[in-house]
Amino acid sequence: MALTVPVRLGTAENTLIEQLNSVGAAAEAERITVAGLPTRRVESYHYTDLKMLLKAIPPLAQAANEASAPALRIAGAYQLMIANGVVQAASTAPAGVIVGKTAGGVLSTRDDVLVHLNGALAKESLTLTLENSVDPVIQIDRRIEGEAAHAADSVKIFVADGASAVILETFSGSDAAHVGNHGTYMALGKNAVVTHVTVDLSSRSAAHFASNEYHLADGAKLRTLVIHAGAGLSRTQVFPRYEGAGAHGDITGLNLVSDGQHADITMDALHAVPGTTSQPLFKSIARGRGKSVVQGKLVVARDAQKTDAKFMHQGLMLSDEAEILSKPELEIYADDVVCGHGSTCGKLDEDSMFYLESRGIPTAEAETMLVRGFLEELVDPIEDEALAEALHGIIDGWLLAGK
Amino acid sequence: MTTPILEIRNLHARIEDREILKGVNLIIPPGEVHAVMGRNGSGKSTLSYVLAGKEDYEITDGEVLLDGENLLDMEPHERAAAGLFLAFQYPIEIPGVATMTFLKAAINSQRKARGEGELSTPDFMRAVKTAGTELNIDTDMLKRPLNVGFSGGEKKRAEVLQMALLQPKMCILDETDSGLDIDALQVVSKGVNALRNGNRSMLVITHYQRLLNHIVPDVVHVFSDGRIVESGDKDLALQLEAKGYADFDGAAA
Ligand SMILES: Nc1ncnc2c1ncn2[C@@H]1O[C@H](COP(=O)(O)OP(=O)(O)O)[C@@H](O)[C@H]1O
Ligand SMILES: [Mg+2]
């Protein structure tokens, strides 16, 4: 047996070990005992050192007694709710939507601490089967209520061949120092068309973690949009797997960070078969001493010829102290592919500001216009008008808050 | 005597350590169109930017009055609301902002600054449609992001459209003829001429005489090395065209 230097465990790690043991997840507890939470030395957590950032873990969540107001209301949406990890009773589902629940978590095993924790701690999962195209937006309202709690929840979605749907997930809750760990597994059937928007609107004192795993069959088209606009610390991991010819993903995301916030979107995509395409596009806006991290990894399997994928990140710095970090990674085993990455980062363009102001538009309003313009590429493709409007509302709210 | 719309007295401006405007004096009474001609690099665009309030420049001396008000004390958006309009030599492309959205924001910001109510959407649409027809601008073009992918001619027509909608007192047109073919030049000139009236003044900057056949000025000024070195009627432009700028350089000394 190899000798390893034991890591020094902190308060957060000790609590996690206790919690994992209390739910019988001895293997996961052992993993943390041996390795601790990932530090900057772990490649995929290089910019989001959980050991440093997670000072304490609140007690495991108890059932919620009260619910705060919905973080976002979309007119006409079909609403589902998970509160403190417990799937709530749902109203009658639209035609072709089957709602259920299943024990345990849903994410595929992978070497990632957040995925392990979700698997060990999620007691039950909401399951959604979409047998045909669904008109209303499906909103899954995931929240953590009451005293500060560590809550894990999970959702599994099957989209039948040829079906289409718009699914919105919102994350919110009471104003306490929660740690949320959310998992979503989605399988898209052949030629399914899905828009999946996930918006973190939890309180500034909370930590928000989400892992979204997607499996795309032949011809499936997926558009995702992650928006971080709430928690003090947030990380959403996006794991798309293009498993059928012609599958396409527009994987997008936006970190809106203010002073003291740290937001991280980490994509790890696998183009597994020939003839799949993706256009990952992420944007960061940071002000104060806010920190935004965007990582994008494209893995192209040996026989996944004709893969066409480009990772793009664009950052907008609204202050000198803000930090925007981006890391692309290409791991390409096929030889006949078009893959790339690009990244830009800058301030609001002075010439553009002057042009708008020279037409009588005051400075603050001109800034808002330019920021909205910068983000239009992300919101514009969302075809549901009520949803697009709600997303504009979140962005405007962030801009207006000014800090 | 009526108050001039624009009065520039001994204006000096520098960028970093370099003095570019070296004592500009200019008075434009209401309703007059003045042309400023000068070779490339003489400081014409600098003059227009300084008047519009671009912050890269340091004003080291002089005074500018817009209809009697001290222009240099105002922010760029206040200057616009006070009635100053600059048609840019190179209009800026702004991705993600629909031209229509921008026009509405500009009009309503100026109205608000002047204590007037917002324009209703139907009134706004009507105004845009009317002004657009004159300039061959259809609503499809206005749905596109501001100036993004516009041809040279479209950009200049869009500038004149803004001018028509904002109804400024004082229009500065910086090389409005650059990048225009003869047809586009005619459309743009017609649009500008339609805005000429007894109260509105214009400063037309160009380094070719060509534009002045279409927008006929009341006064022509020759600009050289950061100041006006000669003024005359429209024939001065023809003289310049024939003799070149070299003859006027001495006057600056
Ligand atoms: N941002 C700048 N920094 C330094 N010099 C500048 C800048 N902008 C213009 N200049 C210089 O100022 C002079 C006048 O330029 P400009 O006003 O654009 O002239 P014109 O419009 O008459 O061609 C030129 O010599 C130009 O190189
Ligand atoms: Mg110029």
XYZ file of C-alpha atoms and ligand atoms in Angstrom:
684
model
C 0.000 0.000 0.000
C 1.325 3.423 -0.987
C 1.927 5.864 1.766
C 0.020 9.098 1.399
C 0.486 12.211 3.417
C -2.820 12.706 5.192
C -4.532 15.969 4.324
C -5.414 18.319 7.134
C -9.192 18.388 7.330
C -11.083 21.585 8.078
C -14.425 22.204 9.773
C -16.363 21.906 6.517
C -14.742 18.597 5.650
C -15.307 17.139 9.115
C -18.974 18.071 8.947
C -19.276 16.520 5.484
C -17.692 13.298 6.712
C -20.138 13.148 9.625
C -23.083 13.840 7.362
C -22.020 11.224 4.836
C -21.552 8.646 7.553
C -24.940 9.495 9.020
C -26.615 8.556 5.717
C -24.540 5.413 5.336
C -22.319 6.747 2.545
C -19.127 5.347 4.042
C -17.256 5.232 0.735
C -17.924 8.926 0.046
C -16.967 9.794 3.621
C -13.719 7.926 3.152
C -13.011 9.750 -0.080
C -13.220 13.107 1.719
C -11.216 11.800 4.658
C -8.416 10.838 2.298
C -8.452 13.677 -0.222
C -10.269 16.521 1.498
C -12.192 19.067 -0.542
C -10.510 19.948 -3.847
C -7.935 22.724 -3.725
C -6.386 24.762 -6.520
C -4.067 21.839 -7.131
C -6.976 19.856 -8.537
C -7.148 20.881 -12.188
C -10.916 21.221 -12.494
C -11.094 23.271 -9.266
C -8.027 25.382 -9.964
C -9.933 28.688 -9.835
C -12.575 27.519 -7.368
C -10.680 26.207 -4.387
C -13.493 24.619 -2.395
C -11.278 23.932 0.584
C -10.707 27.662 0.927
C -14.109 28.903 -0.156
C -16.302 26.530 1.855
C -15.664 27.462 5.464
C -18.570 25.574 7.031
C -21.346 23.186 6.103
C -24.745 23.706 7.751
C -26.725 20.709 9.106
C -28.479 18.425 6.653
C -31.823 19.867 5.570
C -35.057 18.972 7.372
C -38.450 19.086 5.661
C -39.508 22.642 4.902
C -42.302 24.159 6.976
C -42.785 27.357 5.062
C -41.968 28.489 1.575
C -40.667 31.846 0.482
C -42.189 33.570 -2.509
C -41.311 32.077 -5.898
C -38.090 33.568 -7.190
C -39.449 33.853 -10.677
C -42.947 33.525 -12.086
C -43.447 32.713 -15.725
C -46.985 33.282 -16.939
C -48.556 30.021 -18.058
C -45.713 27.814 -16.837
C -46.339 24.357 -15.397
C -44.817 24.498 -11.901
C -43.071 21.749 -9.994
C -41.292 22.192 -6.704
C -38.578 20.537 -4.687
C -38.108 22.010 -1.225
C -35.203 21.014 1.036
C -34.608 17.960 -1.112
C -38.221 16.758 -0.905
C -40.279 16.470 -4.078
C -43.557 18.362 -3.524
C -46.972 17.278 -4.737
C -47.663 18.603 -8.226
C -50.794 19.821 -9.937
C -52.204 17.984 -12.950
C -49.538 17.740 -15.589
C -50.013 18.939 -19.172
C -50.752 16.220 -21.737
C -47.775 13.965 -22.399
C -45.946 14.894 -19.205
C -45.526 12.158 -16.622
C -44.356 13.327 -13.214
C -43.011 10.931 -10.640
C -40.265 10.369 -8.158
C -37.615 7.821 -7.464
C -35.304 7.099 -4.538
C -31.730 8.402 -4.524
C -29.820 10.622 -6.890
C -29.591 10.441 -10.658
C -26.191 11.625 -11.839
C -23.787 9.198 -13.464
C -20.740 8.483 -11.381
C -17.762 10.607 -12.202
C -14.687 11.663 -10.351
C -16.061 14.893 -8.935
C -16.787 15.784 -5.353
C -20.034 17.649 -6.062
C -21.372 14.744 -8.089
C -20.398 12.292 -5.325
C -22.057 14.417 -2.659
C -25.225 14.752 -4.703
C -25.394 10.998 -5.237
C -24.879 10.288 -1.565
C -27.136 12.961 -0.094
C -30.074 13.283 -2.512
C -32.784 11.151 -0.895
C -35.154 11.237 -3.800
C -35.429 12.554 -7.322
C -38.170 14.191 -9.272
C -38.700 12.334 -12.529
C -40.223 13.857 -15.605
C -41.037 11.998 -18.774
C -42.004 14.106 -21.750
C -43.755 11.799 -24.210
C -44.438 14.466 -26.775
C -43.916 18.155 -27.345
C -44.972 20.241 -24.385
C -46.241 23.774 -24.936
C -46.092 25.469 -21.578
C -42.718 26.170 -20.034
C -42.004 23.564 -17.355
C -40.609 25.295 -14.303
C -38.885 23.314 -11.611
C -38.700 25.529 -8.563
C -35.890 24.164 -6.381
C -35.519 25.829 -3.051
C -33.994 25.589 0.384
C -36.124 27.018 3.173
C -35.815 27.719 6.903
C -32.595 27.761 8.907
C -29.272 27.352 7.135
C -29.238 23.840 5.672
C -27.175 21.562 3.497
C -29.641 20.236 0.950
C -29.203 17.942 -2.010
C -31.856 17.350 -4.615
C -32.103 15.750 -7.954
C -34.151 15.705 -11.147
C -34.253 13.181 -13.969
C -35.815 14.132 -17.280
C -36.522 11.921 -20.289
C -37.488 13.597 -23.515
C -38.979 11.207 -26.044
C -37.887 10.986 -29.681
C -39.088 14.016 -31.600
C -40.479 15.785 -28.537
C -39.704 19.389 -27.696
C -39.838 21.324 -24.451
C -38.660 24.420 -22.639
C -37.565 23.663 -19.094
C -36.683 26.306 -16.554
C -35.086 25.522 -13.224
C -34.860 28.191 -10.570
C -32.893 27.928 -7.354
C -33.886 30.077 -4.416
C -35.017 29.974 -0.816
C -34.750 31.663 2.542
C -32.069 34.191 3.290
C -29.754 31.823 5.221
C -26.258 30.419 4.659
C -27.468 27.308 2.840
C -25.339 24.957 0.844
C -27.345 23.541 -2.047
C -26.183 20.667 -4.185
C -28.408 20.048 -7.168
C -28.261 17.392 -9.827
C -30.102 17.238 -13.138
C -29.902 14.349 -15.571
C -31.516 14.793 -18.935
C -31.745 12.311 -21.789
C -32.848 13.692 -25.154
C -34.319 11.168 -27.588
C -33.724 11.224 -31.311
C -34.469 14.646 -32.810
C -35.727 15.973 -29.497
C -35.441 19.748 -29.145
C -34.948 21.117 -25.642
C -34.203 24.482 -24.112
C -32.987 24.146 -20.536
C -32.491 27.308 -18.504
C -31.164 27.181 -14.953
C -31.116 30.328 -12.875
C -29.556 30.690 -9.457
C -31.419 33.294 -7.458
C -30.522 32.090 -3.984
C -29.379 34.519 -1.334
C -25.963 36.118 -1.206
C -25.136 34.173 1.958
C -25.743 30.828 0.252
C -23.484 28.496 -1.696
C -25.054 27.009 -4.804
C -23.735 23.941 -6.595
C -25.350 22.278 -9.564
C -24.328 19.519 -11.929
C -26.255 19.127 -15.165
C -25.702 16.013 -17.218
C -27.105 15.683 -20.735
C -27.247 12.741 -23.114
C -28.125 13.574 -26.697
C -29.302 10.929 -29.164
C -29.211 11.242 -32.982
C -30.296 14.648 -34.201
C -31.181 15.951 -30.739
C -30.849 19.701 -30.312
C -30.149 21.175 -26.916
C -29.879 24.779 -25.835
C -28.836 25.422 -22.263
C -28.426 28.674 -20.395
C -26.979 28.812 -16.899
C -27.378 32.130 -15.104
C -25.638 32.771 -11.804
C -27.264 35.797 -10.225
C -27.716 34.887 -6.582
C -25.423 32.943 -4.293
C -22.175 34.318 -2.894
C -20.457 31.171 -4.113
C -21.806 29.285 -7.084
C -20.602 26.603 -9.417
C -22.617 24.930 -12.119
C -21.065 21.993 -13.902
C -22.397 21.202 -17.328
C -21.723 17.776 -18.774
C -23.162 17.373 -22.267
C -22.547 14.081 -24.039
C -23.194 13.989 -27.771
C -23.955 10.331 -28.313
C -25.902 10.286 -31.584
C -24.984 11.520 -35.056
C -26.252 15.003 -35.783
C -26.677 15.895 -32.120
C -26.090 19.592 -31.460
C -25.659 21.642 -28.325
C -25.766 25.398 -27.818
C -24.343 25.376 -24.330
C -24.441 28.889 -22.911
C -24.028 30.573 -19.582
C -23.715 33.834 -17.755
C -21.998 34.786 -14.522
C -23.231 38.036 -13.020
C -20.936 38.760 -10.106
C -20.740 41.645 -7.692
C -18.365 42.484 -4.885
C -17.532 39.423 -2.790
C -19.169 36.929 -5.124
C -17.517 33.996 -6.821
C -19.311 32.282 -9.695
C -18.027 29.374 -11.733
C -19.418 27.654 -14.795
C -17.492 24.563 -15.747
C -18.366 22.662 -18.883
C -16.953 19.257 -19.681
C -18.366 18.079 -23.000
C -17.897 14.774 -24.752
C -18.354 14.405 -28.481
C -18.593 10.640 -28.513
C -19.639 9.761 -32.066
C -19.009 11.109 -35.571
C -20.885 14.122 -36.877
C -21.875 16.061 -33.766
C -21.598 19.799 -33.208
C -21.648 22.278 -30.356
C -21.357 26.007 -29.805
C -20.517 26.681 -26.183
C -20.807 30.423 -25.495
C -20.303 31.921 -22.054
C -20.267 35.470 -20.787
C -19.106 37.016 -17.559
C -19.883 40.407 -16.114
C -18.038 41.356 -12.968
C -18.061 44.449 -10.793
C -16.619 45.376 -7.410
C -14.267 42.627 -6.324
C -16.439 39.985 -7.951
C -14.852 36.913 -9.473
C -16.108 34.942 -12.442
C -14.677 31.659 -13.615
C -15.579 29.900 -16.845
C -13.950 26.639 -17.828
C -14.750 24.783 -20.991
C -13.414 21.408 -21.907
C -14.147 19.714 -25.197
C -13.325 16.047 -25.428
C -13.555 14.466 -28.867
C -13.450 10.681 -28.925
C -11.200 8.800 -31.331
C -13.867 7.951 -33.877
C -15.895 11.168 -33.451
C -14.798 12.487 -36.866
C -16.373 15.641 -38.289
C -16.955 17.069 -34.840
C -17.428 20.827 -35.067
C -17.174 22.596 -31.732
C -15.946 25.945 -30.549
C -15.800 27.234 -26.991
C -16.172 30.987 -26.607
C -15.982 33.151 -23.525
C -16.509 36.890 -23.369
C -15.905 38.890 -20.232
C -16.981 42.379 -19.338
C -15.228 44.110 -16.450
C -17.229 46.850 -14.790
C -14.529 47.597 -12.229
C -10.752 47.447 -12.025
C -10.802 45.093 -9.037
C -13.036 42.476 -10.633
C -11.559 39.202 -11.819
C -12.632 37.214 -14.830
C -10.880 33.934 -15.461
C -11.415 31.616 -18.353
C -9.852 28.306 -19.167
C -10.447 26.414 -22.384
C -9.271 22.858 -22.761
C -9.300 20.699 -25.866
C -8.760 16.974 -25.677
C -9.042 15.679 -29.205
C -8.464 12.069 -30.184
C -10.001 12.227 -33.682
C -8.111 13.791 -36.582
C -10.789 15.173 -38.886
C -12.457 17.788 -36.687
C -12.983 21.545 -36.476
C -12.496 22.528 -32.865
C -11.366 25.705 -31.243
C -11.702 28.200 -28.500
C -11.633 31.938 -28.065
C -11.791 34.370 -25.224
C -12.087 38.117 -24.926
C -12.225 40.343 -21.903
C -12.572 44.081 -21.626
C -14.403 47.058 -20.266
C -17.362 48.826 -21.765
C -16.166 50.343 -25.010
C -15.517 54.075 -24.542
C -16.331 54.978 -28.119
C -19.667 53.191 -27.848
C -20.408 54.994 -24.592
C -19.577 58.354 -26.151
C -21.729 57.614 -29.190
C -24.772 56.849 -27.048
C -24.169 59.801 -24.736
C -23.701 62.133 -27.683
C -27.295 61.277 -28.596
C -28.547 62.438 -25.220
C -28.578 59.117 -23.388
C -27.265 59.622 -19.822
C -24.238 57.608 -18.694
C -25.995 55.038 -16.497
C -28.608 54.345 -19.131
C -25.989 54.064 -21.850
C -24.092 51.520 -19.755
C -27.248 49.500 -19.253
C -27.910 49.532 -22.994
C -24.433 48.305 -23.785
C -24.565 45.557 -21.170
C -27.940 44.403 -22.451
C -26.536 44.474 -25.952
C -23.602 42.373 -24.789
C -25.973 39.761 -23.374
C -28.525 39.776 -26.166
C -26.799 36.843 -27.864
C -27.663 34.689 -24.861
C -31.241 35.777 -24.270
C -32.357 36.398 -27.849
C -32.444 32.682 -28.833
C -34.884 31.938 -25.978
C -38.065 31.866 -27.985
C -40.609 31.764 -25.197
C -41.437 35.438 -24.753
C -42.491 35.317 -21.122
C -39.318 33.452 -20.227
C -37.086 35.797 -22.230
C -38.735 38.754 -20.538
C -38.186 37.221 -17.100
C -34.513 36.701 -17.919
C -34.203 40.309 -19.079
C -35.790 41.234 -15.753
C -33.099 39.351 -13.835
C -30.333 41.030 -15.800
C -31.882 44.484 -15.420
C -32.401 43.848 -11.720
C -28.741 42.988 -11.327
C -27.705 46.104 -13.243
C -30.034 48.340 -11.258
C -28.875 46.947 -7.927
C -25.480 48.369 -8.886
C -23.523 46.376 -6.323
C -27.964 91.289 -32.489
C -29.427 87.800 -32.231
C -27.481 85.276 -30.156
C -25.365 83.049 -32.400
C -26.259 79.365 -32.255
C -22.585 78.518 -31.922
C -19.816 80.771 -30.731
C -16.280 79.449 -30.372
C -13.671 81.767 -28.873
C -9.962 81.039 -28.884
C -10.426 77.290 -28.361
C -7.293 75.350 -27.536
C -7.332 71.593 -26.946
C -4.725 68.915 -26.571
C -4.591 65.167 -26.500
C -1.942 63.829 -24.178
C 0.935 66.286 -24.741
C 0.017 67.306 -28.225
C -1.844 70.524 -28.928
C -4.290 69.930 -31.777
C -6.654 72.904 -31.628
C -4.620 76.079 -31.539
C -7.062 78.927 -31.115
C -10.281 78.301 -33.042
C -12.631 81.263 -33.461
C -15.999 80.755 -35.122
C -19.438 82.340 -34.942
C -22.452 80.726 -36.578
C -25.675 82.783 -36.513
C -29.092 81.052 -36.556
C -30.019 79.412 -39.838
C -26.564 79.578 -41.385
C -24.599 76.686 -42.812
C -20.852 76.994 -42.428
C -18.356 74.679 -44.042
C -14.985 73.844 -42.572
C -12.486 72.549 -45.067
C -9.008 71.359 -44.319
C -6.624 68.620 -45.180
C -6.507 65.319 -43.347
C -4.969 65.617 -39.920
C -5.594 69.358 -39.580
C -7.833 68.787 -36.535
C -11.356 68.937 -37.967
C -12.610 65.771 -36.253
C -10.921 66.887 -33.064
C -12.946 70.094 -33.194
C -16.162 68.119 -33.642
C -15.309 65.730 -30.775
C -14.348 68.567 -28.460
C -17.657 70.282 -29.185
C -19.592 67.058 -28.562
C -17.708 66.431 -25.314
C -15.483 63.425 -25.927
C -13.365 63.041 -22.841
C -9.982 62.217 -24.409
C -9.219 65.911 -24.921
C -7.994 68.500 -22.504
C -9.303 71.995 -23.160
C -6.496 74.367 -22.246
C -8.077 77.659 -23.224
C -11.122 79.245 -24.766
C -14.871 79.179 -24.558
C -17.796 77.717 -26.475
C -21.366 78.952 -26.256
C -24.329 77.035 -27.646
C -27.207 79.444 -28.051
C -25.635 81.521 -25.271
C -25.065 78.594 -22.876
C -21.619 77.482 -21.785
C -21.170 74.240 -23.694
C -17.883 73.096 -22.193
C -19.419 72.783 -18.719
C -21.953 70.212 -19.907
C -21.736 66.425 -20.099
C -22.058 64.955 -23.604
C -25.688 63.919 -23.023
C -26.526 67.389 -21.718
C -25.017 68.971 -24.819
C -27.248 66.741 -26.932
C -30.325 67.694 -24.954
C -29.310 71.345 -25.297
C -29.488 70.901 -29.067
C -26.056 69.853 -30.293
C -25.802 66.969 -32.732
C -22.679 65.430 -34.220
C -23.007 63.214 -37.275
C -19.926 61.026 -36.840
C -17.300 60.540 -39.509
C -17.215 56.897 -38.384
C -20.521 55.939 -36.737
C -19.982 53.335 -34.015
C -21.351 49.801 -34.351
C -23.220 48.620 -31.281
C -24.037 44.894 -31.286
C -27.136 43.693 -29.509
C -28.859 47.102 -29.421
C -31.624 47.368 -32.006
C -31.496 50.674 -33.893
C -35.158 51.290 -33.069
C -34.560 50.778 -29.337
C -31.655 53.198 -29.481
C -33.646 55.859 -31.348
C -36.449 55.694 -28.843
C -34.046 55.937 -25.905
C -32.266 58.912 -27.471
C -35.454 60.841 -28.227
C -37.007 60.174 -24.851
C -33.812 60.930 -22.910
C -33.601 64.312 -24.588
C -37.273 65.030 -24.031
C -36.936 64.065 -20.399
C -33.884 66.307 -19.949
C -35.906 69.202 -21.359
C -38.829 68.430 -19.057
C -41.048 67.171 -21.870
C -43.110 63.982 -21.693
C -42.093 60.752 -23.412
C -43.174 60.236 -26.981
C -45.911 57.596 -27.235
C -45.040 54.501 -29.251
C -47.437 55.322 -32.117
C -46.124 58.908 -32.324
C -42.572 57.606 -32.267
C -43.282 55.051 -34.975
C -44.935 57.673 -37.119
C -41.995 60.054 -36.758
C -39.512 57.306 -37.620
C -41.511 56.210 -40.610
C -41.808 59.720 -42.003
C -38.143 60.534 -41.530
C -37.100 57.106 -42.812
C -39.046 57.377 -46.063
C -37.149 60.542 -47.032
C -33.864 58.724 -46.540
C -34.813 55.352 -48.055
C -34.589 53.693 -44.657
C -37.129 50.946 -44.067
C -38.151 49.485 -40.736
C -36.224 46.272 -41.439
C -32.991 48.222 -41.282
C -34.074 49.745 -37.981
C -34.640 46.338 -36.433
C -30.985 45.506 -37.006
C -28.409 46.250 -34.319
C -27.222 49.851 -34.452
C -24.836 50.368 -37.393
C -23.757 46.709 -37.274
C -23.143 45.486 -40.796
C -24.566 48.720 -42.251
C -22.894 49.755 -45.488
C -21.070 53.093 -45.564
C -24.121 54.713 -47.107
C -26.519 53.140 -44.631
C -24.452 54.407 -41.733
C -24.496 57.972 -43.016
C -28.206 57.808 -43.793
C -28.807 56.504 -40.278
C -26.885 59.494 -38.884
C -29.087 61.891 -40.829
C -32.169 59.986 -39.687
C -31.120 60.540 -36.086
C -30.574 64.194 -36.824
C -34.025 64.480 -38.356
C -35.650 62.818 -35.351
C -33.729 64.702 -32.687
C -34.282 68.111 -34.322
C -31.092 69.731 -32.996
C -30.342 73.477 -33.057
C -26.776 72.915 -34.109
C -25.714 70.109 -36.443
C -22.096 69.196 -36.962
C -21.518 66.893 -39.907
C -18.072 65.338 -39.928
C -17.085 64.110 -43.409
C -20.628 63.025 -44.111
C -19.601 62.509 -47.730
C -16.806 60.037 -47.018
C -17.507 56.553 -48.260
C -20.572 57.630 -50.256
C -21.172 57.042 -53.943
C -22.900 59.785 -55.891
C -26.426 58.354 -55.420
C -26.003 57.974 -51.690
C -24.491 61.443 -51.518
C -27.602 62.858 -53.134
C -29.954 61.078 -50.735
C -27.947 62.191 -47.727
C -27.607 65.787 -48.951
C -31.307 65.976 -49.664
C -31.967 64.768 -46.118
C -29.655 67.391 -44.695
C -31.055 70.188 -46.864
C -34.567 69.291 -45.749
C -33.484 70.117 -42.212
C -32.190 73.575 -43.067
C -34.331 76.332 -41.640
C -34.051 79.793 -40.183
C -33.285 78.597 -36.661
C -31.096 75.586 -37.195
C -27.409 76.048 -37.898
C -24.945 73.608 -39.379
C -21.229 73.091 -39.439
C -20.289 70.919 -42.394
C -16.799 69.446 -42.170
C -15.230 68.054 -45.297
C -12.001 67.933 -47.176
C -13.592 67.717 -50.610
C -15.470 70.490 -52.305
C -17.840 67.914 -53.813
C -20.222 67.809 -50.846
C -20.637 71.584 -50.980
C -22.219 71.363 -54.414
C -25.042 69.517 -52.715
C -25.146 71.257 -49.358
C -24.420 74.809 -50.347
C -22.834 76.718 -47.453
C -23.321 80.349 -46.488
C -19.740 80.650 -45.296
C -16.616 78.581 -45.971
C -13.702 78.423 -43.535
C -10.295 77.022 -44.272
C -8.874 74.988 -41.409
C -5.156 74.409 -41.093
C -3.024 73.171 -38.241
C -5.694 73.545 -35.604
C -7.233 76.889 -36.483
C -9.275 78.766 -39.059
C -6.929 80.588 -41.400
C -9.298 82.037 -43.971
C -13.044 82.593 -44.358
C -15.149 83.502 -47.354
C -18.257 82.676 -49.319
C -18.899 79.436 -51.176
C -16.458 80.386 -53.919
C -13.631 79.919 -51.455
C -14.314 76.203 -51.652
C -13.846 76.244 -55.423
C -10.652 78.214 -55.046
C -9.371 75.623 -52.575
C -10.244 72.822 -54.925
C -8.324 74.521 -57.735
C -5.242 75.618 -55.794
C -4.981 73.044 -53.029
C -4.431 73.749 -49.357
C -0.776 74.678 -49.680
C -1.511 78.326 -50.451
C -3.341 78.715 -47.193
C -0.762 77.116 -44.924
C 1.255 80.323 -44.784
C -1.695 82.182 -43.317
C -1.532 79.969 -40.263
C 1.968 81.101 -39.408
N -6.424 59.784 -29.984
C -5.418 60.496 -30.514
N -4.191 60.467 -29.960
C -3.168 61.171 -30.493
N -3.286 61.933 -31.581
C -4.484 62.006 -32.173
C -5.612 61.286 -31.672
N -6.672 61.563 -32.457
C -6.221 62.396 -33.419
N -4.922 62.658 -33.237
C -4.087 63.513 -34.087
O -4.650 64.794 -34.137
C -4.500 65.364 -35.415
C -5.839 65.821 -35.930
O -6.657 64.689 -36.197
P -8.151 64.852 -36.687
O -8.852 65.786 -35.796
O -8.733 63.491 -36.809
O -7.948 65.497 -38.123
P -8.918 65.595 -39.358
O -10.298 65.224 -38.919
O -8.806 67.001 -39.783
O -8.401 64.662 -40.387
C -3.856 64.314 -36.277
O -2.498 64.606 -36.396
C -4.067 63.034 -35.519
O -3.014 62.155 -35.755
Mg -11.638 63.745 -39.600
